[in-house]
Short mmCIF file of C-alpha atoms and ligand atoms in Angstrom, two decimals:
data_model
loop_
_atom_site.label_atom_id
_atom_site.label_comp_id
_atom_site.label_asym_id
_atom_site.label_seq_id
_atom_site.Cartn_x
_atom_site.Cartn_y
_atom_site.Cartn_z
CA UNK A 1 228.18 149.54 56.98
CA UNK A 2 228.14 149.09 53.48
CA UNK A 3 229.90 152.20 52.38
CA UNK A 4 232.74 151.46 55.16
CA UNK A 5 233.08 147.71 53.18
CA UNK A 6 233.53 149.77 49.78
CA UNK A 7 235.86 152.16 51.93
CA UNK A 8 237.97 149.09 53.07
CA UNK A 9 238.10 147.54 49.25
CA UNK A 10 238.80 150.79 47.64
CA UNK A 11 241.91 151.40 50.38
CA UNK A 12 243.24 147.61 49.29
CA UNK A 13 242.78 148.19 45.35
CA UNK A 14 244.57 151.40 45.79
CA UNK A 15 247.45 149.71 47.40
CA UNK A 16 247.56 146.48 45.26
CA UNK A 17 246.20 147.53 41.58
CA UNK A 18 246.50 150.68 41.30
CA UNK A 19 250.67 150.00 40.90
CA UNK A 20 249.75 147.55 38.50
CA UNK A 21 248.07 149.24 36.32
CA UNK A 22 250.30 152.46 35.19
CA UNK A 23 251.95 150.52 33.06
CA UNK A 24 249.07 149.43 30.79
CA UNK A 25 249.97 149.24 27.14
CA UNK A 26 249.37 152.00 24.14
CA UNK A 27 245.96 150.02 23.15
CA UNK A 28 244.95 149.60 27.02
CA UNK A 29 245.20 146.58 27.39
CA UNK A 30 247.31 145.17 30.22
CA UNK A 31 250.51 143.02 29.77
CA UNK A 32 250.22 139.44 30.65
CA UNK A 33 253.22 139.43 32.95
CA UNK A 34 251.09 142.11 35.42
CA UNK A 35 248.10 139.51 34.75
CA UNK A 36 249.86 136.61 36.23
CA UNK A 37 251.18 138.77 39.21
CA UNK A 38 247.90 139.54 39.90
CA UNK A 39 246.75 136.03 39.20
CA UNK A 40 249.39 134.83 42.07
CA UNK A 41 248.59 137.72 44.55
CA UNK A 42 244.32 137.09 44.29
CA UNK A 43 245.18 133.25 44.06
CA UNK A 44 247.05 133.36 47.72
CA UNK A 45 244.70 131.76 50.36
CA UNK A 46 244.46 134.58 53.07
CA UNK A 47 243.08 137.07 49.92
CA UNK A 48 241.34 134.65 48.20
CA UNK A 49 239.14 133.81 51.17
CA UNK A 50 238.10 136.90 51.55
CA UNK A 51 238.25 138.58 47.65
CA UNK A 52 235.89 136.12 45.67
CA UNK A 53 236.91 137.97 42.30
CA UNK A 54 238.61 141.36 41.10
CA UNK A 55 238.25 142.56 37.99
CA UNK A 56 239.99 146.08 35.95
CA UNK A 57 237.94 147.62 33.54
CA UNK A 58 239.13 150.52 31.14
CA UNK A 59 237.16 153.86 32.08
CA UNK A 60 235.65 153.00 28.60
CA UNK A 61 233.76 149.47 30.19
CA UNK A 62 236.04 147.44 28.76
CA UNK A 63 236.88 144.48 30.93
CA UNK A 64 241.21 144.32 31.07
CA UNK A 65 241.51 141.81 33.68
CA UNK A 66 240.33 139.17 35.96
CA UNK A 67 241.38 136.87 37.89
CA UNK A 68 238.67 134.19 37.27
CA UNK A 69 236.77 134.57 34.41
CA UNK A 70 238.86 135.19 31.73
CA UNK A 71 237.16 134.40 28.52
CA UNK A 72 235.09 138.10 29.54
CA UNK A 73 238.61 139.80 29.27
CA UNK A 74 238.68 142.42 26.08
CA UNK A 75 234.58 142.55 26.32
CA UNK A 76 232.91 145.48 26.31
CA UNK A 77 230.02 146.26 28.81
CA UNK A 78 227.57 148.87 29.38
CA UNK A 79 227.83 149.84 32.98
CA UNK A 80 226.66 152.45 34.64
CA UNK A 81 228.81 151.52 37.94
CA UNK A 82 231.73 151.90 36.07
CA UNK A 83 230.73 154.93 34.27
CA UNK A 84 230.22 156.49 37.83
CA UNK A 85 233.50 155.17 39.23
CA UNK A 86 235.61 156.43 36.48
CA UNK A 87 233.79 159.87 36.82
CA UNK A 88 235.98 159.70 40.58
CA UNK A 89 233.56 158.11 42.73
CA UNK A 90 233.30 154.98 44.77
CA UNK A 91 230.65 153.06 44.03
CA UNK A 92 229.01 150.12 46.44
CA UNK A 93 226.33 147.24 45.77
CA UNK A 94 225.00 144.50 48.24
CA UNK A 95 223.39 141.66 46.46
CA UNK A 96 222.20 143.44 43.43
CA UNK A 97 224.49 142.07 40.77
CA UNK A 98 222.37 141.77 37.64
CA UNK A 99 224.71 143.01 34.94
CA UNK A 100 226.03 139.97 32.58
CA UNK A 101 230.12 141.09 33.69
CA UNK A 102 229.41 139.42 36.61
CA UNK A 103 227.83 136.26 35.35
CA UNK A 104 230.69 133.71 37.34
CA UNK A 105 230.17 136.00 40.58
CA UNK A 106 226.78 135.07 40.32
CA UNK A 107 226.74 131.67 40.15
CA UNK A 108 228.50 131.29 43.01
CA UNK A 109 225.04 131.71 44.91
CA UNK A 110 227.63 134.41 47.43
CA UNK A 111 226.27 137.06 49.62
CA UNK A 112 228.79 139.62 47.98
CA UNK A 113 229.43 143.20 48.25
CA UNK A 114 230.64 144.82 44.64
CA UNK A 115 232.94 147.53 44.98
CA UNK A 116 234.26 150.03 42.30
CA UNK A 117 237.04 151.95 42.63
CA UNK A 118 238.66 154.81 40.88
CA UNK A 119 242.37 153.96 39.92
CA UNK A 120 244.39 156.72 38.96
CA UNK A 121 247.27 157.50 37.01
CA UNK A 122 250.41 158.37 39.88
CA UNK A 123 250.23 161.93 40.89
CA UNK A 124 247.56 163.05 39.07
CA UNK A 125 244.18 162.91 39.26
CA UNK A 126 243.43 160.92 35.94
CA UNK A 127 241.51 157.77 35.72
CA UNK A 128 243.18 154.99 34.12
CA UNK A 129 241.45 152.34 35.28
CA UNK A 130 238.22 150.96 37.29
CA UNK A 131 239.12 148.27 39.89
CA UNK A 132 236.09 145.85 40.70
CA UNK A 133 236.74 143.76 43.74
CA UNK A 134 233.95 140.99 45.38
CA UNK A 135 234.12 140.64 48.31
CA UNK A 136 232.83 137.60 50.51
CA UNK A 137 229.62 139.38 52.47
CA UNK A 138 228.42 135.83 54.51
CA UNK A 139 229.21 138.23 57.97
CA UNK A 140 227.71 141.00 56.92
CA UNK A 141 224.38 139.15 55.42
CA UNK A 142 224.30 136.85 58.58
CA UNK A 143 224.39 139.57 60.86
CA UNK A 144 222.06 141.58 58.57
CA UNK A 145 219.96 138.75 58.59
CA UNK A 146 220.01 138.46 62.48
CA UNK A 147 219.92 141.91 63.43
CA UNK A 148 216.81 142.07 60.83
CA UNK A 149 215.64 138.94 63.46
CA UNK A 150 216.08 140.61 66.75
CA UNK A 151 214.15 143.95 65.00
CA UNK A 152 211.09 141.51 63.93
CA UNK A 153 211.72 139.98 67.39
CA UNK A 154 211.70 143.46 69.16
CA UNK A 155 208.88 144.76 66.87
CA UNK A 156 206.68 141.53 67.35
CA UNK A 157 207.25 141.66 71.17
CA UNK A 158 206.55 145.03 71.76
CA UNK A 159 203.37 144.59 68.90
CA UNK A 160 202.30 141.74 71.80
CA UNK A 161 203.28 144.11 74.26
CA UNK A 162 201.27 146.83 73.19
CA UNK A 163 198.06 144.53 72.26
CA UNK A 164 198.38 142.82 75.44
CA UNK A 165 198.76 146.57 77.30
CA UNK A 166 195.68 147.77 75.48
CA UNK A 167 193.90 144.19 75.96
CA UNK A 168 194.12 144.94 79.71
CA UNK A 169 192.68 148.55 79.17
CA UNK A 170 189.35 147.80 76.86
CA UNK A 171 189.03 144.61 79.60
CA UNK A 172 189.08 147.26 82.51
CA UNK A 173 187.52 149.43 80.53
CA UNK A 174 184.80 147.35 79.82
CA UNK A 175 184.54 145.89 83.21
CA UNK A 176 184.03 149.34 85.13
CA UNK A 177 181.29 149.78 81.61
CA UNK A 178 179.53 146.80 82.70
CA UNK A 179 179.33 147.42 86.62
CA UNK A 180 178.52 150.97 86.07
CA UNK A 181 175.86 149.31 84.02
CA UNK A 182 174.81 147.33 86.70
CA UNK A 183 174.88 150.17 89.49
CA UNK A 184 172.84 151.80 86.93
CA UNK A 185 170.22 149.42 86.92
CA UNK A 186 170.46 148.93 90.41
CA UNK A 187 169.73 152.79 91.13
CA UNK A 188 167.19 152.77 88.38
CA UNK A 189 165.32 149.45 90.48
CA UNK A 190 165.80 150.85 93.13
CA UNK A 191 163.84 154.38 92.06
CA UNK A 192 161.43 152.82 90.34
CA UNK A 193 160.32 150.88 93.86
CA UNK A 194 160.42 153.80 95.56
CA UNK A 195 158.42 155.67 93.63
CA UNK A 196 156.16 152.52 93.49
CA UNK A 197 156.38 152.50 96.91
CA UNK A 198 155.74 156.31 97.32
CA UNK A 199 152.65 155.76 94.63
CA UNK A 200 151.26 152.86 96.80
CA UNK A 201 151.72 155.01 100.11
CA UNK A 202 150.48 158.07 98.65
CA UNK A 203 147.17 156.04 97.77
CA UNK A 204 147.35 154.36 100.97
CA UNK A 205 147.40 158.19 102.83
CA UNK A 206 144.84 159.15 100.65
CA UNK A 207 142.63 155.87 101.27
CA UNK A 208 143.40 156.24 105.02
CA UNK A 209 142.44 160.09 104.64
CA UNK A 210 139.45 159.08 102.79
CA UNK A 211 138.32 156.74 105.33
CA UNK A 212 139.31 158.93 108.22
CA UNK A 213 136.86 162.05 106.67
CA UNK A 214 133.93 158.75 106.38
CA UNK A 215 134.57 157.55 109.46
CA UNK A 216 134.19 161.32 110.83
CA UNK A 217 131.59 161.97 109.03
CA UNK A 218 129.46 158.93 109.84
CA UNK A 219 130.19 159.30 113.31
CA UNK A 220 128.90 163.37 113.16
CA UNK A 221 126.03 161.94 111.50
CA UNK A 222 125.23 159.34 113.17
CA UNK A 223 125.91 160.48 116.82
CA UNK A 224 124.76 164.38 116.96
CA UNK A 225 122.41 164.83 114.22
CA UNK A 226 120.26 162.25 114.77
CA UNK A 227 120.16 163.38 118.21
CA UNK A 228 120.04 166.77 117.24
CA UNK A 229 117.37 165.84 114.50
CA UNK A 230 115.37 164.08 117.67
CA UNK A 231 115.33 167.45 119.37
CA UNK A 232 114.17 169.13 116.45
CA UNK A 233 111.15 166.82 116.18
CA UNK A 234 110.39 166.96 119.03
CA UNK A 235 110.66 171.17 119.11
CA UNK A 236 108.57 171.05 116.21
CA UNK A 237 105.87 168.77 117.97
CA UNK A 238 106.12 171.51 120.93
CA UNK A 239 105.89 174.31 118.88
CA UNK A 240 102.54 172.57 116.93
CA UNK A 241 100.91 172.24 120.10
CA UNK A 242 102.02 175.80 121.53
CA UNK A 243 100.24 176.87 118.44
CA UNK A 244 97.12 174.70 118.64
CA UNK A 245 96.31 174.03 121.79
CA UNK A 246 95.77 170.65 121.22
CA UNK A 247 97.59 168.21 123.43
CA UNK A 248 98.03 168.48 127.08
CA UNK A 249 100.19 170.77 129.12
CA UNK A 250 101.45 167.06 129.97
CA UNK A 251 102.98 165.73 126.90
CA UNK A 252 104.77 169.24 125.81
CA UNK A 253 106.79 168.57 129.39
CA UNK A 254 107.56 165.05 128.34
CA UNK A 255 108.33 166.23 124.37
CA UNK A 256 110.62 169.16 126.58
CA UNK A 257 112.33 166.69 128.62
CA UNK A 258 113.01 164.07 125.63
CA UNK A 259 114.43 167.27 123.76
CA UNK A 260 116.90 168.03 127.05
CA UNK A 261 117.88 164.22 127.13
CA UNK A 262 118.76 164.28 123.31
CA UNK A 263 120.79 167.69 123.48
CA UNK A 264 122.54 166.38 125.97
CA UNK A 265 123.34 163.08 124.14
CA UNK A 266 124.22 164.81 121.31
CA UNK A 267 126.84 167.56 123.10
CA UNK A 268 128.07 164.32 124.92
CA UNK A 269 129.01 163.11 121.59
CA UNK A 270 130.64 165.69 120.61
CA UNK A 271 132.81 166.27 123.50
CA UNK A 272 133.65 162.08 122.42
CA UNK A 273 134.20 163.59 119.18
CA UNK A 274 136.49 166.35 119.91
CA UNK A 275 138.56 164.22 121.94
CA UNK A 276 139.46 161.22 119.79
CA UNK A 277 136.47 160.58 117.56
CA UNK A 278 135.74 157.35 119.51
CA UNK A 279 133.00 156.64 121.92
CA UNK A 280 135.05 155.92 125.19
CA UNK A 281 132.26 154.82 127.65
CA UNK A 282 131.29 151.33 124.87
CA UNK A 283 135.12 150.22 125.89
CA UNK A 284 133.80 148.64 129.58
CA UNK A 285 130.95 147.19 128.22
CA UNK A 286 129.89 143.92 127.06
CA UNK A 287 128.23 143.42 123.56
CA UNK A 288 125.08 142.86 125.60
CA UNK A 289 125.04 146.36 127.67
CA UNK A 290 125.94 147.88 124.26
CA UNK A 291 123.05 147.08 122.96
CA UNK A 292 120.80 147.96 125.49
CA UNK A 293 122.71 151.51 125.84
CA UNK A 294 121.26 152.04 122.56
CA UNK A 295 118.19 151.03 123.21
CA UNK A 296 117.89 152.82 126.02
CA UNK A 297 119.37 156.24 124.55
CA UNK A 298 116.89 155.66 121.67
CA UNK A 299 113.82 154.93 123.78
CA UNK A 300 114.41 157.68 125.74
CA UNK A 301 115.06 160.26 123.22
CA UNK A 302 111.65 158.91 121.09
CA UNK A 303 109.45 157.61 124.22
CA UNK A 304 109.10 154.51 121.88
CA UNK A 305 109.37 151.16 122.62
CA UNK A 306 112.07 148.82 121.60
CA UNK A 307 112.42 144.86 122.14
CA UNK A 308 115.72 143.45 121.98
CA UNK A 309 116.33 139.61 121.59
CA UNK A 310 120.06 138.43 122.65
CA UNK A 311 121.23 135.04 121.34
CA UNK A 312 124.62 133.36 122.10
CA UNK A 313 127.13 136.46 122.67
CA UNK A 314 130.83 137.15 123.29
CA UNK A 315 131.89 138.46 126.42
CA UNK A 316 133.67 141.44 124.72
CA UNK A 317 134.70 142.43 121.38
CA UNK A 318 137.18 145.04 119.81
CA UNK A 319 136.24 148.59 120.46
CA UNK A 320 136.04 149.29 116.85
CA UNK A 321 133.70 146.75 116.74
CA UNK A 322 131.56 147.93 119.41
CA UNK A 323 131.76 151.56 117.76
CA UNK A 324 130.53 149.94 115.13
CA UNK A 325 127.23 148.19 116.32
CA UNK A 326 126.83 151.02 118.43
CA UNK A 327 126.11 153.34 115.16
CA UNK A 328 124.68 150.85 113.34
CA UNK A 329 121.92 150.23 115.83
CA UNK A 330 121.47 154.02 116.31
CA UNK A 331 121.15 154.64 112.86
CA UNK A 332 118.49 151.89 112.38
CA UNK A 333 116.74 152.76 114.94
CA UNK A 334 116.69 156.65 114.35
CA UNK A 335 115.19 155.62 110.37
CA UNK A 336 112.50 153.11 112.51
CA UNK A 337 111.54 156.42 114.16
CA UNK A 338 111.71 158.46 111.17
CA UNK A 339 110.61 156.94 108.48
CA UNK A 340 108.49 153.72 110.19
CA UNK A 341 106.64 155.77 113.24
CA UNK A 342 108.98 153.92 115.58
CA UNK A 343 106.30 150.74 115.34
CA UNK A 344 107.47 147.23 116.33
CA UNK A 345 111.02 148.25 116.31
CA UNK A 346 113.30 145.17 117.44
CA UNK A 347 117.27 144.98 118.31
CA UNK A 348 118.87 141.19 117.94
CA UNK A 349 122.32 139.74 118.52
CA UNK A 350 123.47 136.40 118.25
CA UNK A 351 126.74 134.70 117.44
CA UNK A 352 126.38 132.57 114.22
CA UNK A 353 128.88 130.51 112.23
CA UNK A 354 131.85 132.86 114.26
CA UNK A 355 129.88 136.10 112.94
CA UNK A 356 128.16 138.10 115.03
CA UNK A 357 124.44 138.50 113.22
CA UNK A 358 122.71 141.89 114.32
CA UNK A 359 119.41 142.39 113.41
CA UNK A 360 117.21 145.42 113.25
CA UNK A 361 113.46 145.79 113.04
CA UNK A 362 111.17 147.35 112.56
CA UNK A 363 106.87 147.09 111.61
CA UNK A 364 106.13 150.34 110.02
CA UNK A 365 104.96 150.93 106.72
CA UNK A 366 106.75 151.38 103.85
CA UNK A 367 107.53 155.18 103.13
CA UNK A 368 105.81 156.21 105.58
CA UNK A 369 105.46 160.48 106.19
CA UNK A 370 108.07 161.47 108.39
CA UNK A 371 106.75 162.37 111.65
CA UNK A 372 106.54 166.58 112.13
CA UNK A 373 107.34 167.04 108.54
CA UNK A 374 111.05 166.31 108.61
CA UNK A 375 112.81 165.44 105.29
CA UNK A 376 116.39 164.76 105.18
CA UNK A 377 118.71 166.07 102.01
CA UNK A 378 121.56 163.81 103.26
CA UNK A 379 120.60 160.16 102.68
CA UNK A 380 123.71 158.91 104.50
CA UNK A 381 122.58 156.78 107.50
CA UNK A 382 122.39 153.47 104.65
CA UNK A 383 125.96 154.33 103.33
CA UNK A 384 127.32 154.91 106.82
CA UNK A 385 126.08 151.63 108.07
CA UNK A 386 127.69 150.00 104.97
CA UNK A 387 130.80 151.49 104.84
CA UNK A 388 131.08 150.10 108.45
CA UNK A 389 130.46 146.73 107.41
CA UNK A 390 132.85 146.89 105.07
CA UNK A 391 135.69 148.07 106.94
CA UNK A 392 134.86 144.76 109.00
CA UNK A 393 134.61 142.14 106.18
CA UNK A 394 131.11 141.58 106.75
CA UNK A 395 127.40 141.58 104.49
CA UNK A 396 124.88 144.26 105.04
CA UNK A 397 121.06 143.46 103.84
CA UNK A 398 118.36 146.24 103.94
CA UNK A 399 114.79 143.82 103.69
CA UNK A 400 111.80 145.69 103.13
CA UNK A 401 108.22 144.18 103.23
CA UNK A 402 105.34 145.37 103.38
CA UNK A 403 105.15 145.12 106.87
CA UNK A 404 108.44 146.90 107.85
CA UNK A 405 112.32 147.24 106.94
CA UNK A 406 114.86 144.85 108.99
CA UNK A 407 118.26 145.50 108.41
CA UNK A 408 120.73 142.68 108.76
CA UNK A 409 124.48 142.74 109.50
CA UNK A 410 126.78 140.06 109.55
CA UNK A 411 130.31 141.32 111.12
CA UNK A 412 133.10 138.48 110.81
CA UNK A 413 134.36 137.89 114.46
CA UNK A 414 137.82 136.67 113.83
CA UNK A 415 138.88 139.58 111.74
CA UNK A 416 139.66 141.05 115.36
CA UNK A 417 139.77 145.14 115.50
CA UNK A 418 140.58 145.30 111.97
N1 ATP B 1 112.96 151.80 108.77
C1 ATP B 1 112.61 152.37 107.62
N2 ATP B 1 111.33 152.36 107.20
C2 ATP B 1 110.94 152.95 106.05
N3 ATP B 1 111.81 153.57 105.22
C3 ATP B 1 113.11 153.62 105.55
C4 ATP B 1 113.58 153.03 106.76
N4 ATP B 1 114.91 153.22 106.82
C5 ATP B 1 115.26 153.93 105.71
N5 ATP B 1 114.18 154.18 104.96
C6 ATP B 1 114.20 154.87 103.64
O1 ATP B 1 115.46 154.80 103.12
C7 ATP B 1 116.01 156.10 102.91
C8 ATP B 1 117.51 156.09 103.19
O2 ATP B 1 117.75 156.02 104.56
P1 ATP B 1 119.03 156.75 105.16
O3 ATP B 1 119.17 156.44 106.57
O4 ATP B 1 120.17 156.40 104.28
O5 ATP B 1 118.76 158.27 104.90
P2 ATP B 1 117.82 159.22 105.77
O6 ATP B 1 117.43 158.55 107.01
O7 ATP B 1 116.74 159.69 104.88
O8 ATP B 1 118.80 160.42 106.03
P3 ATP B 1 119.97 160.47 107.09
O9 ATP B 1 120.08 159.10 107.66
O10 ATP B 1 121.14 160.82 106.25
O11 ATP B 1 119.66 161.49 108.07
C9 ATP B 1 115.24 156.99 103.80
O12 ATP B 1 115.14 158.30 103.31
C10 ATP B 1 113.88 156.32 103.81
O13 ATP B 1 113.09 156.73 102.71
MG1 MG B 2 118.76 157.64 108.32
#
């Protein structure tokens, strides 16, 4: 834009000084007569509006004329602007005026644009002269200064555009981070139950295993092998008299038949076994015949004597539960035989403060020899009957006196089957 301005101002020197000034004078100077021409033509209003000043300088910086400041006419300056424009070349400045020439153009306070121009001598291509025109640059600095607005306007907006673009990104960006997050935590909850969960089930299996093998195993021992260990004793008693003769031909028939009855007890149970480790036939009775069914399966496999003593009872009670008294009575029982001769040996059953209290007795010394010799290695009859107990909420006691052992079990009645 600028060079086109100095284009346009060099074209109009051409035309209007470059006439004037062939006919300088010998010493360079230029006659006054051309001065006032030049006075009138830059004075007219249609050029003055537009040309602020003009000024011709010899090639050698010397200022020859100008239209406004005079008193500078005849001075010398150094300038390199019109060093370059009498070397042939067109030179252009926007705002830049510094030099002391232009002193008046200055203080005009102008948006100008400086041009200098070659001016040659007709038909040749000597320099004679340097024209220096100022023209009034108010257009050209207002739309400079407004196309330098819309570009801040158009850099600011698209700055906001840009920062409000990548606002929304880091937002979304951080708002898929932070739900991710959260699924993340979620899953991580959510494994950590389940293998919590898995932990607790696992132990659960395991207790539930655990307690399955007791129950199993308190049920083999107390169903078949104490009637199994019956029919040993009573084998063994046989076998003593076979070997002695002592005893009548009497008693080893009883001792034979007492063996039958407790081999048969004892494959019964484990036909019960086999099926569904449970003792089916204690479902249809009442907590009364139970007892007596054990009584009467332990008097009959010992030919001893047991009272029983029946309080306040319920008419029926969970099957576990009766599974439960059931072994519990057979166990003490089997130990009154064992280890108390089978001497004063008492069953009772009351209902007491909602618990059923079963009692069993018996009157035999303490330690006493087991009958025929027998010794067990297992020692599991005491922790059977507890474990029992346990699984039903209730209190075991084992008394021993001198007189005999009575054990005592207290089984919650509204805990139900559990
Ligand atoms: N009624 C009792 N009179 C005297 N001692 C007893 C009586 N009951 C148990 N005992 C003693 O307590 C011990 C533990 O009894 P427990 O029933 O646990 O084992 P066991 O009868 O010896 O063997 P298992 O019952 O495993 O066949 C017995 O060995 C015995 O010494
Ligand atoms: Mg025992």
């Amino acid at each position: 834009m600028l060079a086109t301005s100095g284009q346009g101002g060099s074209d109009l020197m051409v035309s209007f000084l470059e006439a004037e000034v062939q006919n300088l004078l010998p010493d360079g100077t230029m006659p006054i007569e051309t001065q006032q021409r030049l006075d009138r033509l830059f004075g007219g209003e249609t050029v003055a509006k537009r040309i602020v000043s003009v000024k011709i300088w010899r090639p050698d910086a010397t200022v020859i004329y100008t239209n406004m400041a005079k008193n500078i006419i005849g001075q010398h300056f150094v300038s390199t602007d019109v060093a370059k424009a009498a070397s042939g070349q067109i030179v252009a400045e926007f705002k830049d005026m510094i030099s002391a020439e232009s002193a008046y153009e200055q203080s005009l306070g102008k948006a100008l644009i400086e041009i200098y121009s070659p001016l040659y001598k007709t038909g040749t291509k000597s320099v004679i002269a340097v024209g220096e025109i100022y023209e009034d640059a108010s257009d050209l600095d207002a739309q400079l200064r407004s196309s330098r607005r819309e570009t801040w306007i158009v850099v600011c907006l698209t700055t906001l555009l840009m920062l409000a673009f990548l606002y929304l990104i880091v937002r979304r960006g951080s708002f898929t981070i932070a739900v991710q997050r959260a699924e993340l935590r979620e899953r991580i909850a959510d494994a950590q139950h389940m293998a919590s969960q898995n932990e607790r089930l696992r132990l659960e299996a395991n207790e539930a295993n655990e307690e399955l093998l007791g129950r199993i195993g308190s049920d083999i021992h107390d169903g078949p092998i104490q009637a199994l260990t019956l029919t040993r004793l009573r084998i063994d008693e046989i076998a003593e008299i076979w070997s002695d003769k002592r005893g009548s031909m009497g008693s080893v028939s009883l001792y034979l038949d007492e063996a039958r009855s407790a081999l048969g007890d004892s494959i019964d149970e484990l036909r019960h076994l086999s099926t569904g480790l449970v003792l089916p036939e204690l479902d249809e009775l009442s907590p009364r015949e139970l007892v007596e069914l054990a009584r009467d399966r332990h008097e009959g496999a010992t030919a001893t004597r047991v009272e029983l003593d029946f309080g306040e009872l319920p008419q029926t009670l969970p099957s576990a539960m009766k599974i439960c008294v059931y072994r519990i009575i057979q166990e003490s029982l089997t130990n009154a035989f064992r280890h108390a001769g089978g001497v004063g040996q008492q069953v009772s059953a009351t209902v007491r403060d909602n618990a059923l209290d079963l009692r069993i007795s018996d009157q035999g010394a303490q330690a006493t020899v087991q009958p025929g010799g027998l010794t067990s290695h297992t020692k599991l009859g005491h922790r059977g009957i507890r474990n029992r107990v346990q699984a039903f909420g209730g209190t075991l006691r084992i008394v021993r006196t001198e007189k005999g052992t009575e054990v005592c079990v207290l089984l919650p009645l509204d805990q139900g089957g559990a």
